[in-house]
XYZ file of C-alpha atoms in Angstrom:
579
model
C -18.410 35.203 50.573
C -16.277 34.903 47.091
C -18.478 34.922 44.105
C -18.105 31.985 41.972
C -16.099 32.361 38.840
C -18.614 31.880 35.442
C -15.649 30.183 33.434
C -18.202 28.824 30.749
C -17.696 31.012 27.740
C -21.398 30.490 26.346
C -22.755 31.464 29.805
C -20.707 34.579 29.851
C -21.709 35.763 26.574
C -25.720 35.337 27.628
C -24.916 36.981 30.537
C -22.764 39.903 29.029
C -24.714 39.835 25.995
C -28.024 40.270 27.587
C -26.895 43.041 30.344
C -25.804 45.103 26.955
C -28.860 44.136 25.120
C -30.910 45.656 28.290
C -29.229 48.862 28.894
C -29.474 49.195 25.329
C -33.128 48.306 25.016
C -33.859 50.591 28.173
C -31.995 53.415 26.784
C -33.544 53.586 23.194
C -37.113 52.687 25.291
C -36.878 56.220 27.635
C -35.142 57.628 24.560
C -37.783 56.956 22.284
C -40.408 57.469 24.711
C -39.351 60.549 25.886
C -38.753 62.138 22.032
C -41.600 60.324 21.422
C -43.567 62.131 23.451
C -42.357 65.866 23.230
C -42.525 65.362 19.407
C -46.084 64.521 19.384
C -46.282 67.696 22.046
C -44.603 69.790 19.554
C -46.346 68.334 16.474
C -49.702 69.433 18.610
C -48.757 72.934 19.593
C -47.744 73.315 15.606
C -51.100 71.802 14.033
C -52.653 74.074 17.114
C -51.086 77.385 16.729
C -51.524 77.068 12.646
C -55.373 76.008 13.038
C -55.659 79.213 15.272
C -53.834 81.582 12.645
C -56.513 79.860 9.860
C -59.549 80.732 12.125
C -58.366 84.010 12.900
C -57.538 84.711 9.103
C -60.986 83.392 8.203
C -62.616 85.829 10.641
C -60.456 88.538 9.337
C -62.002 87.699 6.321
C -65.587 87.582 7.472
C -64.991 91.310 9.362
C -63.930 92.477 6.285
C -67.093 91.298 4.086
C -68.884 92.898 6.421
C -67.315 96.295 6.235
C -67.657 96.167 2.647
C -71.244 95.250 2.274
C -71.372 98.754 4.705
C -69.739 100.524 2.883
C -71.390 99.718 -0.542
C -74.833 100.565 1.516
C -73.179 103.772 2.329
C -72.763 104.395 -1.231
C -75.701 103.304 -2.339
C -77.423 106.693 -4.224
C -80.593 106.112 -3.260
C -79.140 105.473 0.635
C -77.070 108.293 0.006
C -79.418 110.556 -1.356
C -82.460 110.223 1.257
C -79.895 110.625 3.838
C -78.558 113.945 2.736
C -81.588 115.623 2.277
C -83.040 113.722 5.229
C -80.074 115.387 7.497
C -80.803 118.952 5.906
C -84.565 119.121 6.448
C -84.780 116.998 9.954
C -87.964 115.579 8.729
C -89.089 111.987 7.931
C -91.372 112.105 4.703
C -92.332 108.014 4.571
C -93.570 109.486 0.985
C -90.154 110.003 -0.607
C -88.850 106.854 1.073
C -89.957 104.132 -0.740
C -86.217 103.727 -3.181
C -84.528 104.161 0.399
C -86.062 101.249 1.925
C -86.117 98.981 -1.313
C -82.571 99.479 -1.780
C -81.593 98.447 2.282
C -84.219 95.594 1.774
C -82.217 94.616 -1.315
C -79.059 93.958 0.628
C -80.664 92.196 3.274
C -81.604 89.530 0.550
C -78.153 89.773 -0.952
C -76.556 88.653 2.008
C -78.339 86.148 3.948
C -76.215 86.594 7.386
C -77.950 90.188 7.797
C -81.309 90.147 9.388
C -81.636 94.036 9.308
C -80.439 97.193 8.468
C -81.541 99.966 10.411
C -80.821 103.620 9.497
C -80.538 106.602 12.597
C -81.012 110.452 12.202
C -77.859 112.449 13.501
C -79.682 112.607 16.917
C -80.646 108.946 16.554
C -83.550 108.616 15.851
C -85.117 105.772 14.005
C -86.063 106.448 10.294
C -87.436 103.001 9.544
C -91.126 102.975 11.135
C -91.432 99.215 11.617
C -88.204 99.102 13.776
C -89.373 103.147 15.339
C -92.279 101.266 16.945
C -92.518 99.090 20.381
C -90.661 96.747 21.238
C -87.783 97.527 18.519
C -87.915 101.437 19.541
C -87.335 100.078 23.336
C -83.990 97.664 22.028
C -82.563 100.146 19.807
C -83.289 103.673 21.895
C -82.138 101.385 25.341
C -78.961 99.781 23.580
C -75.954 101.128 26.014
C -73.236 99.763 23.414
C -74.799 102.341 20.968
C -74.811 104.976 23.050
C -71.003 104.142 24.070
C -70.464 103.704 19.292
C -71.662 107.451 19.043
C -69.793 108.725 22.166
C -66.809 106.926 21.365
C -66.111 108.514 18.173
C -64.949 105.343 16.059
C -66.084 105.439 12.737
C -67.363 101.444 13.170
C -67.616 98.908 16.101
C -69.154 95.358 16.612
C -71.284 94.520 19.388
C -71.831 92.564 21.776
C -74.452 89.108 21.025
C -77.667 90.367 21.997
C -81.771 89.482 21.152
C -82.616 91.945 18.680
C -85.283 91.714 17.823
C -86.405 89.828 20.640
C -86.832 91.230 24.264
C -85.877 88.595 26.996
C -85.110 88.993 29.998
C -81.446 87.946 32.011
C -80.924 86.137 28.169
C -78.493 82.860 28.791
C -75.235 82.310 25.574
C -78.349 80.493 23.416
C -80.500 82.965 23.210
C -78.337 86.073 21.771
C -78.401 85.376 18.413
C -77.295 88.838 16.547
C -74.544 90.613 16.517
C -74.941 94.439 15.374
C -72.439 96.408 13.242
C -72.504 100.165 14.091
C -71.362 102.559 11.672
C -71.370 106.437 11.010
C -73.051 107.598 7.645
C -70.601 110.840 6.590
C -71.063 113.250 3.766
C -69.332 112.236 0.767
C -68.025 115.882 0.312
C -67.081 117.392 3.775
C -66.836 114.350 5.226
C -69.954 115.469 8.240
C -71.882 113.437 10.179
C -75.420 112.729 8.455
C -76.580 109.642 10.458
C -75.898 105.886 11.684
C -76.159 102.599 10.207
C -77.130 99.174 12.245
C -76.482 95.964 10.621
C -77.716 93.588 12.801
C -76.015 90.081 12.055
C -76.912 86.373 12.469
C -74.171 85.378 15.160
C -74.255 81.787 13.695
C -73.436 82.850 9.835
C -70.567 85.320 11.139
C -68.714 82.181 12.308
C -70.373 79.291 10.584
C -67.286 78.575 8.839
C -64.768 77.680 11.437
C -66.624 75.328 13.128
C -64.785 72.068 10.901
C -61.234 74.182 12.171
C -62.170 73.790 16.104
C -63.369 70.563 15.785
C -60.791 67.775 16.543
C -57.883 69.772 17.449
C -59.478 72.254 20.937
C -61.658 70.647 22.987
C -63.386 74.172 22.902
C -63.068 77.575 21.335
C -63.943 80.780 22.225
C -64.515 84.574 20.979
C -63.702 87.061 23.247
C -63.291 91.370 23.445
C -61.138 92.805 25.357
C -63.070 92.293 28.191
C -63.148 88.802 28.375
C -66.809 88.710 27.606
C -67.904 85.876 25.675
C -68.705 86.792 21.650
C -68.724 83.175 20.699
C -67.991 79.518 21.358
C -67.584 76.154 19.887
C -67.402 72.928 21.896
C -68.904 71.470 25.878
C -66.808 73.994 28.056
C -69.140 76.327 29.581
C -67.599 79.593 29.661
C -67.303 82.305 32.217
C -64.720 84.747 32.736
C -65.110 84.562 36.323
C -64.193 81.030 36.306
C -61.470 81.335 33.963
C -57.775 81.233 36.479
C -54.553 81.919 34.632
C -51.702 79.628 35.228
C -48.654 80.410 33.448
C -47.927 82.138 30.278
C -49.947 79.373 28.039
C -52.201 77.487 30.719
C -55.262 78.353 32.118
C -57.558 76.958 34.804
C -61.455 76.095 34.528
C -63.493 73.961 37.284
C -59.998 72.499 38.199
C -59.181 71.000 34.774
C -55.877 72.499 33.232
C -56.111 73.303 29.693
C -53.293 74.631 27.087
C -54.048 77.967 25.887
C -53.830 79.160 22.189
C -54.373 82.816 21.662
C -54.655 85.067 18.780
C -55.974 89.084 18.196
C -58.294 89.035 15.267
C -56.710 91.881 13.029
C -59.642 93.154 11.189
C -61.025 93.974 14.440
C -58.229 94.115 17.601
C -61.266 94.261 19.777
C -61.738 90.509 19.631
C -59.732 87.775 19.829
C -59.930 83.933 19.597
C -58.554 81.220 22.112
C -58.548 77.755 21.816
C -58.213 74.804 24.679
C -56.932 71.957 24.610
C -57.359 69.779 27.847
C -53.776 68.857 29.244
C -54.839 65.663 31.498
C -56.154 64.344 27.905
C -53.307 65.045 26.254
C -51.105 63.739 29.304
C -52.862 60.507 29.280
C -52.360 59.892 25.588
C -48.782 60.223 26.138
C -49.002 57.801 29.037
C -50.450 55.593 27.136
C -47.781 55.289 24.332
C -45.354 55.454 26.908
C -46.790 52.344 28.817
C -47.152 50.619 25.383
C -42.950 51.402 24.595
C -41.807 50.045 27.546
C -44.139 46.787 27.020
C -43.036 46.281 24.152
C -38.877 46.871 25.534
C -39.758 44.400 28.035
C -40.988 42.118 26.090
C -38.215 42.774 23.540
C -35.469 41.880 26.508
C -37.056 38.655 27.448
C -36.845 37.326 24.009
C -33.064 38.521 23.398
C -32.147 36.536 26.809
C -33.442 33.752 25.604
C -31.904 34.152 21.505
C -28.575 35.066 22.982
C -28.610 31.714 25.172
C -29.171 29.393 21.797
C -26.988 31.119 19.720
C -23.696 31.626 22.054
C -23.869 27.834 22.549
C -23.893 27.317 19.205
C -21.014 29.612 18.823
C -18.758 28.555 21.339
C -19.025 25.050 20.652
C -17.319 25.376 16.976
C -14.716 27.375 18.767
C -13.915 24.812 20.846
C -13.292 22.418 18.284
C -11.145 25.031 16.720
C -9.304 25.564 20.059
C -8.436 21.750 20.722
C -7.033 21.242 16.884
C -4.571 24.768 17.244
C -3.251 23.394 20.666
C -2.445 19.858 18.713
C -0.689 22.427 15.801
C 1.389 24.118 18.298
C 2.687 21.236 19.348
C 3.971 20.229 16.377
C 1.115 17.571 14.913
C -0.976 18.093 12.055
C -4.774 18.239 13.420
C -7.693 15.806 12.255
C -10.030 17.043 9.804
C -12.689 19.110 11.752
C -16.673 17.730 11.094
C -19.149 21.009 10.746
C -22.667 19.795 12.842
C -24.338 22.972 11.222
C -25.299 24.948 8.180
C -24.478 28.078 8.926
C -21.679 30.479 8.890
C -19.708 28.107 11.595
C -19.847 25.692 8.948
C -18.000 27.889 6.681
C -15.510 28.600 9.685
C -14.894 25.218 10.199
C -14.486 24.701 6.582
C -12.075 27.230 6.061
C -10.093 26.322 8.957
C -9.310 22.811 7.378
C -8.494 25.003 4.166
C -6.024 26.856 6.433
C -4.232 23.791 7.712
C -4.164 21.846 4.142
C -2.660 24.963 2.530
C -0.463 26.246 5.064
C 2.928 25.139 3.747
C 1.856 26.407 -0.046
C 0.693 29.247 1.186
C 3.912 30.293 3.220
C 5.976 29.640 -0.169
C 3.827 31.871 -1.755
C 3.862 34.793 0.115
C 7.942 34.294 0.233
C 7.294 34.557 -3.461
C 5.270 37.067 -3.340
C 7.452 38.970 -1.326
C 10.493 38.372 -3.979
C 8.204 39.942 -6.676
C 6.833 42.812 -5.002
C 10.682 43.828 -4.648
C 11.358 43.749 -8.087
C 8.104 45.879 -8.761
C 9.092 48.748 -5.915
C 12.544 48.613 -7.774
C 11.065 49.140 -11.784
C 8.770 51.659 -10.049
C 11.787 53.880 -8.617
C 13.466 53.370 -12.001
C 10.351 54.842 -14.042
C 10.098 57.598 -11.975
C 13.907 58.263 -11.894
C 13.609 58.571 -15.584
C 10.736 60.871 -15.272
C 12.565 63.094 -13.796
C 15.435 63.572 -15.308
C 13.146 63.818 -18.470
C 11.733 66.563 -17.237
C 13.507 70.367 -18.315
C 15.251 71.838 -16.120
C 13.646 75.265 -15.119
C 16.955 77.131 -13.940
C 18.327 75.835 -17.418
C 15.666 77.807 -19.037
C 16.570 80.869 -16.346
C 19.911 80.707 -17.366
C 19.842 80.465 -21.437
C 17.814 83.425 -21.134
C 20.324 85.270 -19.115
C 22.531 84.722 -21.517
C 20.563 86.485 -24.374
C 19.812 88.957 -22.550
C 24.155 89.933 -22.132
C 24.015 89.164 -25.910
C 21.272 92.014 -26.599
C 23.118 94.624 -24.012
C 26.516 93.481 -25.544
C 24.915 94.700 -29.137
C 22.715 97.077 -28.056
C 19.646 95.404 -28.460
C 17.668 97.401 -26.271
C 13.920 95.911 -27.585
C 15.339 92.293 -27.473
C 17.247 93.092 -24.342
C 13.581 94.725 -22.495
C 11.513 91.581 -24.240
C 13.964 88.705 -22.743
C 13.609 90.373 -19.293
C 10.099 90.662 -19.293
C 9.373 87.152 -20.453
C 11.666 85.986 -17.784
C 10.604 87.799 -14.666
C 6.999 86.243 -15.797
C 8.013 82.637 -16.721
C 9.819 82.768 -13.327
C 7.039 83.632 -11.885
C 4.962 81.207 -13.678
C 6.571 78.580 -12.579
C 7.969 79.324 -9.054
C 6.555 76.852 -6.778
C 7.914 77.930 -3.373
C 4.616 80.301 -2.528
C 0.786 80.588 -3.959
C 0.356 83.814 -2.368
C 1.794 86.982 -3.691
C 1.319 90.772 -2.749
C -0.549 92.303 -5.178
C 2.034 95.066 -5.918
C 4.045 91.628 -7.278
C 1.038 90.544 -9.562
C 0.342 93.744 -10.980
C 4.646 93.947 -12.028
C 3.727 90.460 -13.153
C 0.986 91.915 -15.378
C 2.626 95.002 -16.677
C 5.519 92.131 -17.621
C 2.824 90.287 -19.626
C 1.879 93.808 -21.525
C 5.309 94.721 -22.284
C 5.571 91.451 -24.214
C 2.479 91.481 -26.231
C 3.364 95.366 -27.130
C 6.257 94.311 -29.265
C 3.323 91.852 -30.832
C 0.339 93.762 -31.023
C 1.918 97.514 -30.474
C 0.098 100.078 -28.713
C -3.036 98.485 -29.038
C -3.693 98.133 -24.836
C -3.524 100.930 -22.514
C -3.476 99.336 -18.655
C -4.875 101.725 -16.235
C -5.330 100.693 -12.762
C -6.819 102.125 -8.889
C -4.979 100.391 -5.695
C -5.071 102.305 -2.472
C -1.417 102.318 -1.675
C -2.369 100.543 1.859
C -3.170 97.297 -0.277
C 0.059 97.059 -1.854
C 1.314 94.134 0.097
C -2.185 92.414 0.841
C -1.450 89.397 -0.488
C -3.710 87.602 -3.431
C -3.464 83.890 -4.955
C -0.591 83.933 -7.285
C -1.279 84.282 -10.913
C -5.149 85.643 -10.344
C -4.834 89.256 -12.754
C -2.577 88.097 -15.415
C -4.608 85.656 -17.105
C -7.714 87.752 -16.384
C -5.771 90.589 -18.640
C -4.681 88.109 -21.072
C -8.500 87.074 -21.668
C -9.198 90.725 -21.925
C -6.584 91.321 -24.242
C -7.632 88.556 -26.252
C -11.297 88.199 -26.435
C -11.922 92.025 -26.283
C -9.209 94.079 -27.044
C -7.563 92.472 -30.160
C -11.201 91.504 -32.246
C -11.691 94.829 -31.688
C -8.889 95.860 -34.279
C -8.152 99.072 -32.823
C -6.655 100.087 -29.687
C -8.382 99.936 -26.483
C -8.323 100.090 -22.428
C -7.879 97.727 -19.529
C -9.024 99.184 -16.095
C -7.548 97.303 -13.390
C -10.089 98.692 -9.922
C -8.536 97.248 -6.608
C -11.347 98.408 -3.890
C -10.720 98.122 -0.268
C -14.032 97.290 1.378
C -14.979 96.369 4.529
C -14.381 92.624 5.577
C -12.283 91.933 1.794
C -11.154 93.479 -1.080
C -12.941 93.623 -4.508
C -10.945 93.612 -7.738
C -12.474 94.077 -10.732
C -11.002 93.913 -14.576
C -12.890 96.014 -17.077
C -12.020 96.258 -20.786
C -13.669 98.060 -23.556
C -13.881 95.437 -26.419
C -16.079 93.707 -28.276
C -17.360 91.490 -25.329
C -16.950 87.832 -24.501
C -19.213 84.576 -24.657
C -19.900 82.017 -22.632
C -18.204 79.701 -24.643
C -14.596 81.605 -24.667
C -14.994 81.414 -20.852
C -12.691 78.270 -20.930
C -9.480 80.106 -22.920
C -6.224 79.202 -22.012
C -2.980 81.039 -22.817
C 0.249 81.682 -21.417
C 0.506 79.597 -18.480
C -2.819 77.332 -19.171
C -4.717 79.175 -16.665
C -8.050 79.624 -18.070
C -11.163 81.540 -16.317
C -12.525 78.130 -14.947
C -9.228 77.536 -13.291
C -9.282 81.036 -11.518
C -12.948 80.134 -10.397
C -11.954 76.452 -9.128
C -8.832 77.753 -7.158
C -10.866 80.976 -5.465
C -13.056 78.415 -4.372
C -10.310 76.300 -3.101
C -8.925 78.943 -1.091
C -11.687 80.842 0.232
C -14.500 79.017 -0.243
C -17.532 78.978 -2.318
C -18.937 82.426 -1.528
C -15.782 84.061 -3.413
C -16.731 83.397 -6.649
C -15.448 84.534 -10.071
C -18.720 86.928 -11.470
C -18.233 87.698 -15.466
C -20.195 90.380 -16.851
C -20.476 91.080 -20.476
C -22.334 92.831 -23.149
C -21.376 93.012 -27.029
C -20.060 96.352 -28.351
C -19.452 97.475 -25.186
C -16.998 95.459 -22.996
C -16.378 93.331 -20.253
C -16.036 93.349 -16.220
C -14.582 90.478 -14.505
C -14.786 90.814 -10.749
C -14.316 88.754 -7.851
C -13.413 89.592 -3.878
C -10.983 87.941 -1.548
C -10.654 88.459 2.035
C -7.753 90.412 3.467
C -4.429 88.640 3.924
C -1.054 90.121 4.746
């Protein structure tokens, strides 16, 4: 069956219109949606990973308090003292004690995250006789992870959460409360062993502080060693290692719920490290839920463009085919009716300027035959002017050739200095002015330099010695036409001649790896930044040279000036090799 034919104009353009409008609309929807979404994924992950690098700094900075409270106890003198002479005798005295134990109770009341510090002989045994008597003797002579400190050989090591100084039995997460810090108590002068140290700290205070960090970002946080037992947590996620199944590379499994992992060592002690979850299906459904709220609102958006589109092409199309009806009548030779505009809007304007159009169609056709007549006169005066500008303008071979010919009148009279200064000046102004290449080999520039010397000589004498290093290799690399000669000429200029007395112009042409560097070095008086903009011969000032370096090579080849008073100048730039 043949599908009817839409020949209504307004219908098509609802129909076309609104096909366009939803492809578009669905597009920018899943578009949105779908950048939308990995975004706010990203944006997650970031805020994530940075909260983990603050609470692992933080604990690196908790670690490291506590070292240093250790090791100021360790230097304590009266600490220090008693536990020298305590190590060379092997006998307790609880008479010559008493500054011992004042000064460990002191720090204990300095810091308020240590509960107590207990001191051990070499062959541990317990030098404090509160803590040497039942049940602290029992938790401190049956501690394993001591043991394992003085076996191990580390000079310091955290524990495990445990009771001290409680005794319970099978203890659950709640109940370990302390933390201890074992350390080794050497001899300040051979460095020996002369006891132990336990700090036993509040678990709570060590990590008090990056509770506010968790919160609102993980849906829990935990401490672990290296073992994957449990040192701390924050949040409702019960935690056992047992339970804990590893997914990929940053996903990890507990009681069936999927959770993205964020993992980072602590530094100040690679023994622990601290992971954060965040719950994926939580995350997931968030993101469904903006998704389900763009494409509502696309929907939405589609139904109402339909509907626009419908109003407005009508009143579109019905204008045009006014319009439409009063051009047939023209093209047949009759002068339309005046159009009526039913609206006041831009088709009112249309309308309007259509009658404009018809009214003003014969004036207007004169006109733009007039028009036409005066724009020919105007190309014509144009083409004069510039005729006239040009022959204005001298003649460069003329000025070739006039200086040809005093140069045969200095041979014919033995000129020799007139005959050696014309021929300099005009192998440079032809070079000056030569427009047929920008790029010259660099053996060219530097004749076109020694050119430029010659002539000043007969001005200034010997007042410039030119001295210059090219690897004979680089002798037809070629270089941006006119690059060394005003460079010498500002040398000559703002160094040499304020100088009053002669001086040197070092010309270094170094072939590196990827370009060349050229550097020109004088011994004057120095330059300012305000004679930076000098012209001379050929108008080419040091700005120029930096403009067109740019212009060919771009910005990284850049004219460098350095410059000190009373000693001299370097000017050096690089350009890249050409041949």
């Amino acid at each position: 069956m043949k599908m009817k034919r839409i020949t209504k104009i307004s219908n098509r353009i609802t129909i076309y219109f609104s096909i366009i409008i939803l492809c578009l609309t669905l597009a920018i929807t899943s578009s949105i949606s779908h950048i939308f979404s990995k975004e706010i994924i990203k944006q997650y992950n970031n805020v994530a990973s940075e909260k983990i690098t603050v609470i692992s700094k933080i604990l690196n900075e908790n670690l490291d308090s506590i070292r240093h409270d250790s090791y100021m106890i360790e230097n304590d003198k009266n600490v220090y003292d008693y536990m020298s002479k305590l190590n060379q005798n092997n006998s307790i005295n609880s008479a010559n004690n008493t500054a011992f134990f004042n000064s460990l109770s002191e720090y204990c009341k300095w810091n308020n995250y240590i509960t107590s510090i207990i001191p051990l002989t070499t062959d541990k045994k317990i030098m404090d006789p509160l803590y040497s008597k039942y049940p602290y003797s029992s938790l401190i002579y049956g501690n394993k992870e001591l043991d394992s400190f003085i076996e191990s050989g580390y000079s310091n090591k955290f524990s495990s959460p445990n009771t001290f100084p409680f005794n319970y039995a099978d203890p659950d997460y709640d109940k370990k409360t302390t933390i201890t810090y074992f350390s080794r108590y050497l001899d300040k002068e051979n460095y020996s062993l002369i006891g132990y140290l336990m700090i036993n700290i509040k678990k709570k205070s060590l990590f008090a502080n990056i509770d506010d960090y968790c919160s609102g970002v993980f849906n829990s946080t935990f401490i672990l060693d290296k073992s994957g037992n449990l040192i701390y947590k924050i949040g409702n996620i019960n935690y056992n290692k047992a339970m804990l199944e590893k997914v990929n590379t940053d996903t990890v499994k507990i009681n069936n719920t999927k959770y993205i992992e964020f993992n980072s060592v602590i530094e100040a002690y690679p023994e622990w490290r601290v992971i954060g979850l965040i719950s994926l299906d939580s995350l997931t459904k968030n993101l469904d839920t903006i998704r389900s709220l763009i494409y509502c609102i696309g929907i939405f958006s589609i139904i109402i463009v339909i509907f626009i589109s419908h109003i407005t092409s009508k009143k579109i199309t019905d204008p045009i085919y006014d319009i439409t009806k009063a051009m047939n009548k023209f093209e047949n030779g009759e002068w339309p009716d005046k159009l009526e505009a039913k609206t006041e809007d831009e088709l009112k304007y249309l309308i309007t300027c259509f009658n404009k159009m018809i009214n003003n169609m014969r004036s207007l056709i004169e006109q733009i035959y007039k028009e036409e007549e005066e724009n020919k006169k105007l190309e014509v005066e144009a083409m004069k002017t510039q005729l006239d500008l040009l022959q204005s303008q001298i003649n460069p071979h003329f000025i070739h050739n006039t200086l040809n010919t005093i140069n045969y009148l200095a041979i014919k009279n033995n000129q020799n200095e007139i005959r050696e200064l014309i021929q300099s000046f005009n192998s440079l102004l032809r070079q000056s002015i030569s427009t047929s290449k920008k790029f010259i080999t660099l053996e060219e520039e530097l004749t076109c330099t020694e050119n430029y010397l010659r002539i000043q000589k007969y001005r200034y004498g010997d007042i410039v010695k030119l001295v210059y290093n090219m690897p004979e290799e680089l002798n037809n690399c070629l270089i941006p036409k006119l690059i060394l000669q005003p460079l010498i000429e500002n040398s000559l200029y703002h160094g040499i001649v304020p100088k009053g007395y002669a001086g040197t112009i070092r010309i270094d042409i170094l072939k590196k790896e990827k370009f060349i560097t050229i550097r020109v070095i004088d011994d004057g008086v120095g330059i300012g930044k305000q004679k930076s903009s000098h012209k001379g011969f050929n108008g080419i000032s040091l700005d120029n040279i930096k403009e067109r370096l740019k212009l060919y090579f771009g910005s990284e080849y850049n004219l460098k000036v350095y410059s000190k008073t009373g000693i001299g100048t370097c000017i050096e730039f690089n350009i890249p090799y050409i041949y």
